[in-house]
Coordinates of C-alpha atoms in Angstrom, one line a residue:
Chain A
X137 CA 95.7 21.4 121.3
X138 CA 94.7 24.9 120.6
X139 CA 95.5 28.1 122.5
X140 CA 94.5 29.5 125.9
X141 CA 95.5 33.1 125.7
X142 CA 93.9 36.3 127.0
X143 CA 95.5 38.5 124.4
X144 CA 98.3 38.3 121.8
X145 CA 100.7 40.1 124.2
X146 CA 100.7 36.9 126.2
X147 CA 102.4 35.1 123.4
X148 CA 106.1 34.5 124.2
X149 CA 108.6 31.7 123.9
X150 CA 107.4 28.6 122.0
X151 CA 104.2 29.8 120.2
X152 CA 103.3 26.7 118.3
X153 CA 100.1 24.8 119.0
X154 CA 100.4 22.1 121.6
X155 CA 103.7 23.6 123.0
X156 CA 104.7 22.0 126.3
X157 CA 102.0 19.4 126.1
X158 CA 101.9 15.7 125.3
X159 CA 100.7 16.6 121.8
X160 CA 104.2 17.4 120.8
X161 CA 105.3 13.8 121.3
X162 CA 102.1 12.4 119.9
X163 CA 102.4 14.2 116.5
X164 CA 106.1 13.6 116.4
X165 CA 105.6 9.8 116.7
X166 CA 102.7 9.8 114.2
X167 CA 104.8 11.8 111.7
X168 CA 107.7 9.3 112.1
X169 CA 105.2 6.4 111.7
X170 CA 104.0 8.0 108.4
X171 CA 107.5 8.0 107.0
X172 CA 108.2 4.4 108.1
X173 CA 105.0 3.0 106.8
X174 CA 105.3 4.9 103.5
X175 CA 108.7 3.2 103.0
X176 CA 107.4 -0.2 103.9
X177 CA 104.4 0.1 101.6
X178 CA 106.6 1.7 98.9
X179 CA 109.1 -1.1 99.1
X180 CA 106.3 -3.7 98.7
X181 CA 105.0 -1.9 95.6
X182 CA 108.5 -1.8 94.1
X183 CA 109.2 -5.4 94.7
X184 CA 105.8 -6.4 93.3
X185 CA 106.6 -4.4 90.1
X186 CA 109.9 -6.3 89.7
X187 CA 108.1 -9.6 90.3
X188 CA 105.5 -8.7 87.6
X189 CA 108.2 -8.4 84.8
X190 CA 110.2 -11.4 85.9
X191 CA 110.8 -13.8 83.0
Chain B
X19 CA 128.1 69.1 131.8
X20 CA 125.0 70.6 130.0
X21 CA 127.0 70.8 126.8
X22 CA 128.0 67.2 127.0
X23 CA 124.4 66.2 127.7
X24 CA 123.2 68.2 124.6
X25 CA 126.0 66.6 122.5
X26 CA 124.9 63.1 123.8
X27 CA 121.2 63.8 123.0
X28 CA 122.2 65.0 119.5
X29 CA 124.2 61.8 119.0
X30 CA 121.3 59.6 120.2
X31 CA 118.9 61.5 117.9
X32 CA 121.3 60.9 115.0
X33 CA 121.6 57.2 115.8
X34 CA 117.8 56.9 116.0
X35 CA 117.4 58.5 112.7
X36 CA 120.0 56.2 111.1
X37 CA 118.3 53.2 112.7
X38 CA 115.0 54.4 111.3
X39 CA 116.4 54.7 107.8
X40 CA 117.9 51.2 108.1
X41 CA 114.6 49.7 109.2
X42 CA 112.6 51.5 106.5
X43 CA 115.1 50.3 103.8
X44 CA 114.9 46.8 105.2
X45 CA 111.1 46.8 105.1
X46 CA 111.0 48.3 101.6
X47 CA 113.6 45.7 100.4
X48 CA 111.8 42.8 102.2
X49 CA 108.6 43.3 100.2
X50 CA 110.4 44.4 97.0
X51 CA 112.2 41.0 96.9
X52 CA 109.0 39.0 97.3
X53 CA 108.0 40.3 93.9
X54 CA 110.7 38.6 91.8
X55 CA 110.4 35.5 94.0
X56 CA 106.6 35.4 93.2
X57 CA 107.3 35.9 89.5
X58 CA 109.0 32.5 89.8
X59 CA 105.6 31.1 90.5
X60 CA 104.6 32.3 87.1
X61 CA 107.6 30.8 85.4
X62 CA 106.5 27.6 87.1
X63 CA 102.9 27.9 86.0
X64 CA 104.0 28.6 82.4
X65 CA 106.2 25.5 82.3
X66 CA 103.6 23.4 84.1
X67 CA 100.8 24.3 81.7
X68 CA 102.8 24.1 78.5
X69 CA 104.1 20.7 79.6
X70 CA 100.6 19.5 80.4
X71 CA 99.4 20.6 76.9
X72 CA 99.6 18.4 73.8
X73 CA 102.2 19.4 71.2
X74 CA 99.5 21.1 69.1
X75 CA 98.5 23.5 71.9
X76 CA 101.8 24.2 73.7
X77 CA 102.3 27.9 72.7
X78 CA 98.6 28.7 72.9
X79 CA 98.7 27.6 76.5
X80 CA 101.7 29.8 77.0
X81 CA 100.2 32.9 75.4
X82 CA 97.1 32.5 77.6
X83 CA 99.2 32.2 80.8
X84 CA 101.5 35.2 79.9
X85 CA 98.5 37.4 79.1
X86 CA 96.8 36.6 82.4
X87 CA 99.8 38.0 84.2
X88 CA 100.0 41.0 81.9
X89 CA 96.4 42.1 82.3
X90 CA 96.4 41.5 86.0
X91 CA 99.0 44.2 86.6
X92 CA 97.1 47.2 85.2
X93 CA 93.7 46.0 86.4
X94 CA 95.0 45.5 89.9
X95 CA 96.4 49.1 89.7
X96 CA 93.1 50.5 88.4
X97 CA 90.7 48.9 90.9
X98 CA 91.9 45.7 92.6
X99 CA 94.1 47.4 95.2
X100 CA 91.3 49.9 95.9
X101 CA 88.7 47.1 96.4
X102 CA 91.0 45.5 99.0
X103 CA 91.0 48.6 101.1
X104 CA 87.4 49.7 100.4
X105 CA 85.4 46.7 101.4
X106 CA 86.6 45.0 104.6
X107 CA 83.3 45.3 106.4
X108 CA 81.2 43.8 103.6
X109 CA 80.0 45.4 100.4
X110 CA 79.6 48.8 102.0
X111 CA 82.2 51.4 103.0
X112 CA 81.1 51.3 106.6
X113 CA 83.5 51.6 109.6
X114 CA 84.9 48.6 111.2
X115 CA 86.3 48.2 114.8
X116 CA 89.3 50.3 113.9
X117 CA 87.0 53.3 113.4
X118 CA 88.0 53.9 109.8
X119 CA 85.5 53.8 106.9
X120 CA 86.3 51.9 103.7
X121 CA 86.3 55.2 101.8
X122 CA 88.9 56.6 104.1
X123 CA 91.0 53.4 104.0
X124 CA 90.9 53.3 100.2
X125 CA 91.5 56.9 99.4
X126 CA 95.3 56.3 99.1
X127 CA 94.6 53.3 96.8
X128 CA 92.8 55.3 94.1
X129 CA 94.8 55.2 90.9
X130 CA 95.1 59.0 90.8
X131 CA 96.3 59.2 94.5
X132 CA 99.8 60.5 95.1
X133 CA 100.7 57.2 96.9
X134 CA 100.1 55.3 93.6
X135 CA 103.3 56.6 92.1
X136 CA 106.9 57.3 93.1
X137 CA 106.7 59.3 96.3
X138 CA 109.5 60.0 98.8
X139 CA 107.0 60.3 101.6
X140 CA 105.5 56.9 101.0
X141 CA 108.0 54.1 100.9
X142 CA 105.5 51.2 101.4
X143 CA 102.6 51.5 99.1
X144 CA 104.5 50.6 95.9
X145 CA 106.1 47.4 97.3
X146 CA 102.8 46.3 99.0
X147 CA 100.9 46.9 95.8
X148 CA 103.5 44.9 93.9
X149 CA 103.2 42.0 96.3
X150 CA 99.4 42.0 96.2
X151 CA 99.5 42.2 92.4
X152 CA 101.5 39.0 92.3
X153 CA 99.0 37.4 94.7
X154 CA 96.4 38.4 92.2
X155 CA 98.3 37.0 89.2
X156 CA 98.7 33.7 91.1
X157 CA 95.0 33.3 91.4
X158 CA 94.6 33.8 87.6
X159 CA 97.4 31.3 86.9
X160 CA 95.7 28.7 89.2
X161 CA 92.6 28.9 87.0
X162 CA 94.6 29.0 83.8
X163 CA 95.9 25.5 84.1
X164 CA 92.5 23.9 84.5
X165 CA 91.1 25.3 81.2
X166 CA 93.9 24.7 78.8
X167 CA 93.5 23.5 75.2
X168 CA 89.9 24.7 74.6
X169 CA 89.3 28.2 76.0
X170 CA 89.3 31.4 73.9
X171 CA 92.1 33.9 74.9
X172 CA 89.9 37.0 75.4
X173 CA 87.3 35.1 77.3
X174 CA 90.0 33.7 79.5
X175 CA 91.5 37.2 80.0
X176 CA 88.1 38.5 81.1
X177 CA 87.8 35.6 83.6
X178 CA 91.3 36.2 84.9
X179 CA 90.5 39.9 85.6
X180 CA 87.3 39.0 87.4
X181 CA 89.1 36.5 89.5
X182 CA 92.4 38.3 90.1
X183 CA 91.3 41.9 90.4
X184 CA 87.9 41.3 92.0
X185 CA 86.8 37.9 93.5
X186 CA 89.9 37.0 95.5
X187 CA 90.4 40.7 96.4
X188 CA 87.0 40.8 98.1
X189 CA 88.0 37.5 99.9
X190 CA 91.2 39.2 101.1
X191 CA 89.4 42.3 102.3
X192 CA 87.0 40.1 104.3
X193 CA 89.5 37.6 105.6
X194 CA 92.9 39.3 105.8
X195 CA 92.2 43.0 106.5
X196 CA 92.4 44.2 110.1
X197 CA 88.7 45.2 109.8
X198 CA 87.7 42.2 107.7
X199 CA 84.4 41.0 109.0
X200 CA 85.4 37.4 108.9
X201 CA 88.4 38.3 111.1
X202 CA 86.7 40.6 113.6
X203 CA 83.4 38.7 113.9
X204 CA 84.4 35.1 113.3
X205 CA 88.0 35.0 114.3
X206 CA 89.1 33.7 110.9
X207 CA 92.9 32.9 110.6
X208 CA 94.2 32.2 107.1
X209 CA 97.8 33.3 107.3
X210 CA 99.1 31.8 104.0
X211 CA 95.8 32.2 102.1
X212 CA 94.7 28.6 101.8
X213 CA 91.2 29.8 101.6
X214 CA 91.3 33.3 100.3
X215 CA 93.7 32.7 97.4
X216 CA 93.8 29.0 96.8
X217 CA 90.2 27.9 97.5
X218 CA 88.7 31.0 95.8
X219 CA 90.8 30.4 92.7
X220 CA 90.2 26.6 92.7
X221 CA 86.4 27.0 92.9
X222 CA 86.3 29.9 90.4
X223 CA 88.0 27.4 88.0
X224 CA 85.3 24.8 88.8
X225 CA 82.5 27.3 87.9
X226 CA 84.3 28.0 84.6
X227 CA 84.9 24.3 83.9
X228 CA 81.1 23.6 84.3
X229 CA 80.3 26.0 81.4
X230 CA 83.5 25.4 79.4
X231 CA 83.0 21.6 79.2
X232 CA 85.6 18.9 78.7
X233 CA 88.2 18.7 75.9
X234 CA 87.1 16.7 72.9
X235 CA 88.1 13.1 73.5
X236 CA 88.3 13.3 77.3
X237 CA 85.1 11.3 77.9
X238 CA 83.7 8.4 76.0
X239 CA 80.0 8.0 75.1
X240 CA 79.4 5.8 78.2
X241 CA 80.8 8.6 80.4
X242 CA 84.2 6.9 81.1
X243 CA 87.2 9.1 81.1
X244 CA 90.3 9.0 78.9
X245 CA 93.7 10.1 80.1
X246 CA 94.9 13.0 77.9
X247 CA 98.6 13.1 78.5
X248 CA 100.5 16.4 78.2
X249 CA 103.4 16.4 75.7
X250 CA 106.2 17.0 78.3
X251 CA 105.9 15.6 81.8
X252 CA 109.5 16.6 82.8
X253 CA 108.6 20.3 81.9
X254 CA 105.5 20.0 84.0
X255 CA 107.5 18.6 87.0
X256 CA 110.1 21.4 86.8
X257 CA 107.3 23.9 86.6
X258 CA 105.7 22.5 89.7
X259 CA 109.0 22.8 91.5
X260 CA 109.4 26.4 90.4
X261 CA 105.9 27.2 91.8
X262 CA 107.2 25.8 95.1
X263 CA 110.2 28.1 95.0
X264 CA 108.0 31.0 94.4
X265 CA 105.7 30.1 97.3
X266 CA 108.5 31.2 99.6
X267 CA 108.1 34.7 98.3
X268 CA 104.4 34.5 98.4
X269 CA 104.4 33.4 102.1
X270 CA 107.2 35.9 103.0
X271 CA 104.9 38.6 101.7
X272 CA 102.3 37.5 104.2
X273 CA 104.5 38.7 107.0
X274 CA 104.4 42.2 108.5
X275 CA 107.9 43.4 109.5
X276 CA 108.4 45.3 112.7
X277 CA 109.4 48.9 113.4
X278 CA 107.4 50.9 110.8
X279 CA 104.5 53.2 111.4
X280 CA 102.2 50.6 109.8
X281 CA 103.7 47.6 111.7
X282 CA 101.9 45.9 114.6
X283 CA 104.9 45.8 116.9
X284 CA 108.2 47.8 117.1
X285 CA 110.2 44.7 118.0
X286 CA 108.7 41.6 116.4
X287 CA 107.4 40.4 113.1
X288 CA 103.7 39.4 112.9
X289 CA 101.1 37.9 110.5
X290 CA 98.9 40.3 108.6
X291 CA 96.5 40.0 111.6
X292 CA 99.1 41.2 114.1
X293 CA 99.7 37.8 115.7
X294 CA 103.4 37.5 116.5
X295 CA 105.5 35.1 114.4
X296 CA 108.9 34.3 113.1
X297 CA 110.4 33.6 109.6
X298 CA 111.7 30.4 111.3
X299 CA 108.1 29.2 111.6
X300 CA 107.8 29.4 107.8
X301 CA 111.1 27.6 107.3
X302 CA 110.0 24.7 109.6
X303 CA 106.4 24.4 108.4
X304 CA 106.7 25.1 104.6
X305 CA 109.4 22.4 104.4
X306 CA 107.5 19.9 106.5
X307 CA 104.3 20.4 104.6
X308 CA 106.1 20.2 101.3
X309 CA 107.8 16.9 102.3
X310 CA 104.6 15.5 103.8
X311 CA 102.6 16.3 100.6
X312 CA 105.1 14.5 98.4
X313 CA 105.2 11.4 100.6
X314 CA 101.4 11.3 100.9
X315 CA 100.9 11.5 97.2
X316 CA 103.6 8.9 96.5
X317 CA 102.0 6.5 98.9
X318 CA 98.6 6.8 97.1
X319 CA 99.6 7.3 93.5
X320 CA 103.4 6.4 92.7
X321 CA 102.9 9.1 90.0
X322 CA 105.5 11.9 89.7
X323 CA 102.8 14.4 88.5
X324 CA 100.7 13.8 91.6
X325 CA 103.8 13.7 93.8
X326 CA 104.8 17.2 92.7
X327 CA 101.2 18.4 92.9
X328 CA 101.2 16.8 96.4
X329 CA 104.1 19.1 97.3
X330 CA 101.9 22.1 96.5
X331 CA 99.0 20.5 98.3
X332 CA 101.1 19.8 101.3
X333 CA 102.0 23.5 101.7
X334 CA 98.4 24.6 101.0
X335 CA 97.1 22.1 103.5
X336 CA 99.0 23.9 106.3
X337 CA 99.1 27.4 104.8
X338 CA 96.4 28.8 107.1
X339 CA 98.5 28.1 110.2
X340 CA 102.1 28.1 108.9
X341 CA 102.8 30.7 111.6
X342 CA 101.9 28.4 114.5
X343 CA 101.9 24.8 113.4
X344 CA 104.0 22.3 115.3
X345 CA 106.2 21.0 112.4
X346 CA 105.4 17.3 112.8
X347 CA 101.7 18.2 112.6
X348 CA 102.4 20.3 109.5
X349 CA 104.0 17.2 108.0
X350 CA 101.0 15.1 108.8
X351 CA 98.6 17.8 107.4
X352 CA 100.8 17.9 104.3
X353 CA 100.7 14.1 103.9
X354 CA 97.0 14.1 104.3
X355 CA 96.7 16.8 101.6
X356 CA 98.9 14.8 99.2
X357 CA 97.1 11.6 99.8
X358 CA 93.7 13.2 99.2
X359 CA 94.6 14.6 95.9
X360 CA 94.0 11.8 93.4
X361 CA 90.8 10.5 95.0
X362 CA 89.3 14.0 95.0
X363 CA 90.4 14.6 91.4
X364 CA 88.9 11.2 90.3
X365 CA 85.6 12.2 92.0
X366 CA 85.4 15.3 89.9
X367 CA 86.3 13.4 86.8
X368 CA 83.5 10.9 87.4
X369 CA 81.1 13.9 87.4
X370 CA 82.3 14.9 83.9
X371 CA 84.6 17.7 85.0
X372 CA 87.8 17.9 82.8
X373 CA 90.3 19.7 85.0
X374 CA 93.5 19.3 82.9
X375 CA 95.9 19.8 85.8
X376 CA 93.9 19.1 88.9
X377 CA 93.8 22.7 89.9
X378 CA 90.3 22.5 91.5
X379 CA 91.5 19.7 93.8
X380 CA 95.0 21.0 94.6
X381 CA 93.9 24.6 95.3
X382 CA 90.2 24.4 95.9
X383 CA 89.6 21.2 97.9
X384 CA 92.9 21.2 99.7
X385 CA 92.6 24.9 100.4
X386 CA 89.3 24.4 102.2
X387 CA 90.6 21.3 103.9
X388 CA 93.5 23.3 105.4
X389 CA 91.4 26.2 106.3
X390 CA 88.8 24.2 108.2
X391 CA 91.3 21.9 109.9
X392 CA 93.1 24.9 111.4
X393 CA 89.9 25.5 113.3
X394 CA 90.5 22.3 115.1
X395 CA 94.3 22.7 115.7
X396 CA 94.4 26.4 116.3
X397 CA 91.2 27.0 118.3
X398 CA 91.5 29.8 120.9
X399 CA 94.2 31.8 119.1
X400 CA 93.1 35.5 119.3
X401 CA 92.3 36.5 115.7
X402 CA 93.7 40.0 116.0
X403 CA 95.3 42.4 118.5
X404 CA 93.1 43.9 121.2
X405 CA 91.1 42.9 124.3
X406 CA 88.1 40.7 124.0
X407 CA 88.7 40.0 120.2
X408 CA 87.3 37.0 118.4
X409 CA 89.3 33.8 118.6
X410 CA 89.9 31.0 116.1
X411 CA 87.2 28.4 116.1
X412 CA 86.1 25.5 113.9
X413 CA 82.8 27.3 113.2
X414 CA 84.6 30.5 112.3
X415 CA 86.9 28.6 109.9
X416 CA 83.9 26.8 108.3
X417 CA 82.1 30.2 107.8
X418 CA 85.2 31.4 106.1
X419 CA 85.4 28.2 104.0
X420 CA 81.8 28.6 102.8
X421 CA 82.3 32.3 102.1
X422 CA 85.5 31.6 100.0
X423 CA 83.8 28.8 98.1
X424 CA 80.9 31.1 97.1
X425 CA 83.3 34.0 96.3
X426 CA 85.1 31.7 93.9
X427 CA 82.4 29.5 92.5
X428 CA 79.6 32.1 91.9
X429 CA 81.5 34.7 89.9
X430 CA 83.4 31.9 87.9
X431 CA 80.1 30.2 87.0
X432 CA 78.1 33.4 86.2
X433 CA 80.8 35.2 84.2
X434 CA 81.7 32.1 82.2
X435 CA 78.0 31.5 81.5
X436 CA 77.7 35.0 80.1
X437 CA 80.8 34.5 78.0
X438 CA 79.4 31.3 76.7
X439 CA 76.2 33.0 75.6
X440 CA 78.3 35.6 73.9
X441 CA 80.4 32.9 72.1
X442 CA 83.6 34.1 73.9
X443 CA 84.3 31.1 76.0
X444 CA 85.2 28.0 73.9
X445 CA 87.2 27.7 70.7
X446 CA 85.6 26.1 67.6
X447 CA 85.6 22.4 67.3
X448 CA 87.7 22.6 64.1
X449 CA 90.3 24.6 65.9
X450 CA 90.4 22.3 68.9
X451 CA 90.9 19.2 66.7
X452 CA 93.5 20.9 64.4
X453 CA 95.2 22.4 67.4
X454 CA 95.4 25.9 68.8
X455 CA 99.0 26.5 67.8
X456 CA 98.6 25.9 64.0
X457 CA 95.2 27.8 64.1
X458 CA 96.3 31.1 65.7
X459 CA 99.9 31.2 67.0
X460 CA 102.4 32.7 64.5
X461 CA 105.2 30.5 65.9
X462 CA 106.0 26.9 66.3
X463 CA 107.0 25.2 69.6
X464 CA 109.0 22.5 67.9
X465 CA 109.8 23.5 64.4
X466 CA 112.0 20.4 63.8
X467 CA 109.1 18.3 65.0
X468 CA 108.5 15.7 67.6
X469 CA 106.2 12.7 67.3
X470 CA 102.7 13.5 68.3
X471 CA 100.9 11.1 70.6
X472 CA 97.4 9.9 69.6
X473 CA 94.6 11.1 71.8
X474 CA 92.0 8.5 72.5
X475 CA 88.6 8.9 70.9
X476 CA 89.5 12.2 69.2

């Protein structure tokens, strides 16, 4: 992560942090995992709520 | 042949002049349009605060919020804008690395300067002043929500002026200006003002809350807290979404367009520090931070109030580096910001702080979180143009965070303490119990009535 630049004039093309490194994939995978786990945990919470009011 | 060359040169000169006019009109329009966009932030804060108030205080909360905006405009004209240009190197007018003294910088910002009125030779000052005035009004509105239902109007207006036309302006001079000492010496990078707007305003509010005290009925004798519900959660949620809409104008105004005499480059947009960027970066990262914040808060709370506050927190968490975040990382930062909200707010509540809308946490805590974390992710980015300049570092961002905390908290605490001693801070107990609307507002929010909810322990 981070930047290795002598000056701002060296900035060109992809200027985001971690460009062209394995960090891109790492953060992409983690962000997808956050979405998936949030849905799984959210679904459990919802089903538990239905269960609680079941007569 | 010579005649043809002269004709061609004249044609090129004419085209250049036309291109210059187009660029200048574009630049003027770009900043001009950020102003109404940022006014949407205030429509949002107005709805948010009124919804979070109980029925008996709805209009009083609205009056307070509207007045903060109104007083911010003239006071920022009288001295706020001048402070920004006068004090980048500290609290003196000394020269910075650009070789210009604060006095020289600020000469055009004096309220009697020719630049501070309609002027055909200056097409930028008015629109920049307008955008900065709206930044200032945003800081006041951030504090405004925290103190609803028990603060006196004039005391609040004085606090809003101190925050909006002084405290955050000093932070901006130090952390945004090309000669700002936090930038030139410590390599601070706070593109979207997570620290110098949000954290300053959030911790200013904390200082005020410590002197203002909680609303009657908020805490029980054993120190446990009651939940005082606002009268209209849907209004609060819509207000929060409007604040998000306005954020686009706020962050757009943090961009320096190319091609003008005051631009950093002739051919590319930059941040206020002169680091190259694109509007596409904002589109990616604002949306990803926004989404992450909602999902993070949903995961932890399941509560729509905290989910929409999480949207704000998500953007604030990555605001410092919106120009260079990798979007999935902006999403993760947003999710972390959203998830942190409720535990941080509960921590404050356990210490007897009654922050009615969670402003200290959303803006203060998350602002500092985002500012500091950028020191990890963005380390090595040159802070400004030039050879051998300071670069972004964790230490530099922490120095900025401490500075912004103090610039918010200390004036907030000291001025509210003085107002308290002068009996200008808190409304009377009778007025608070009866309600501020029936006590002093010559209008009714709901003349046909709605059922009031009972407040615990009041």
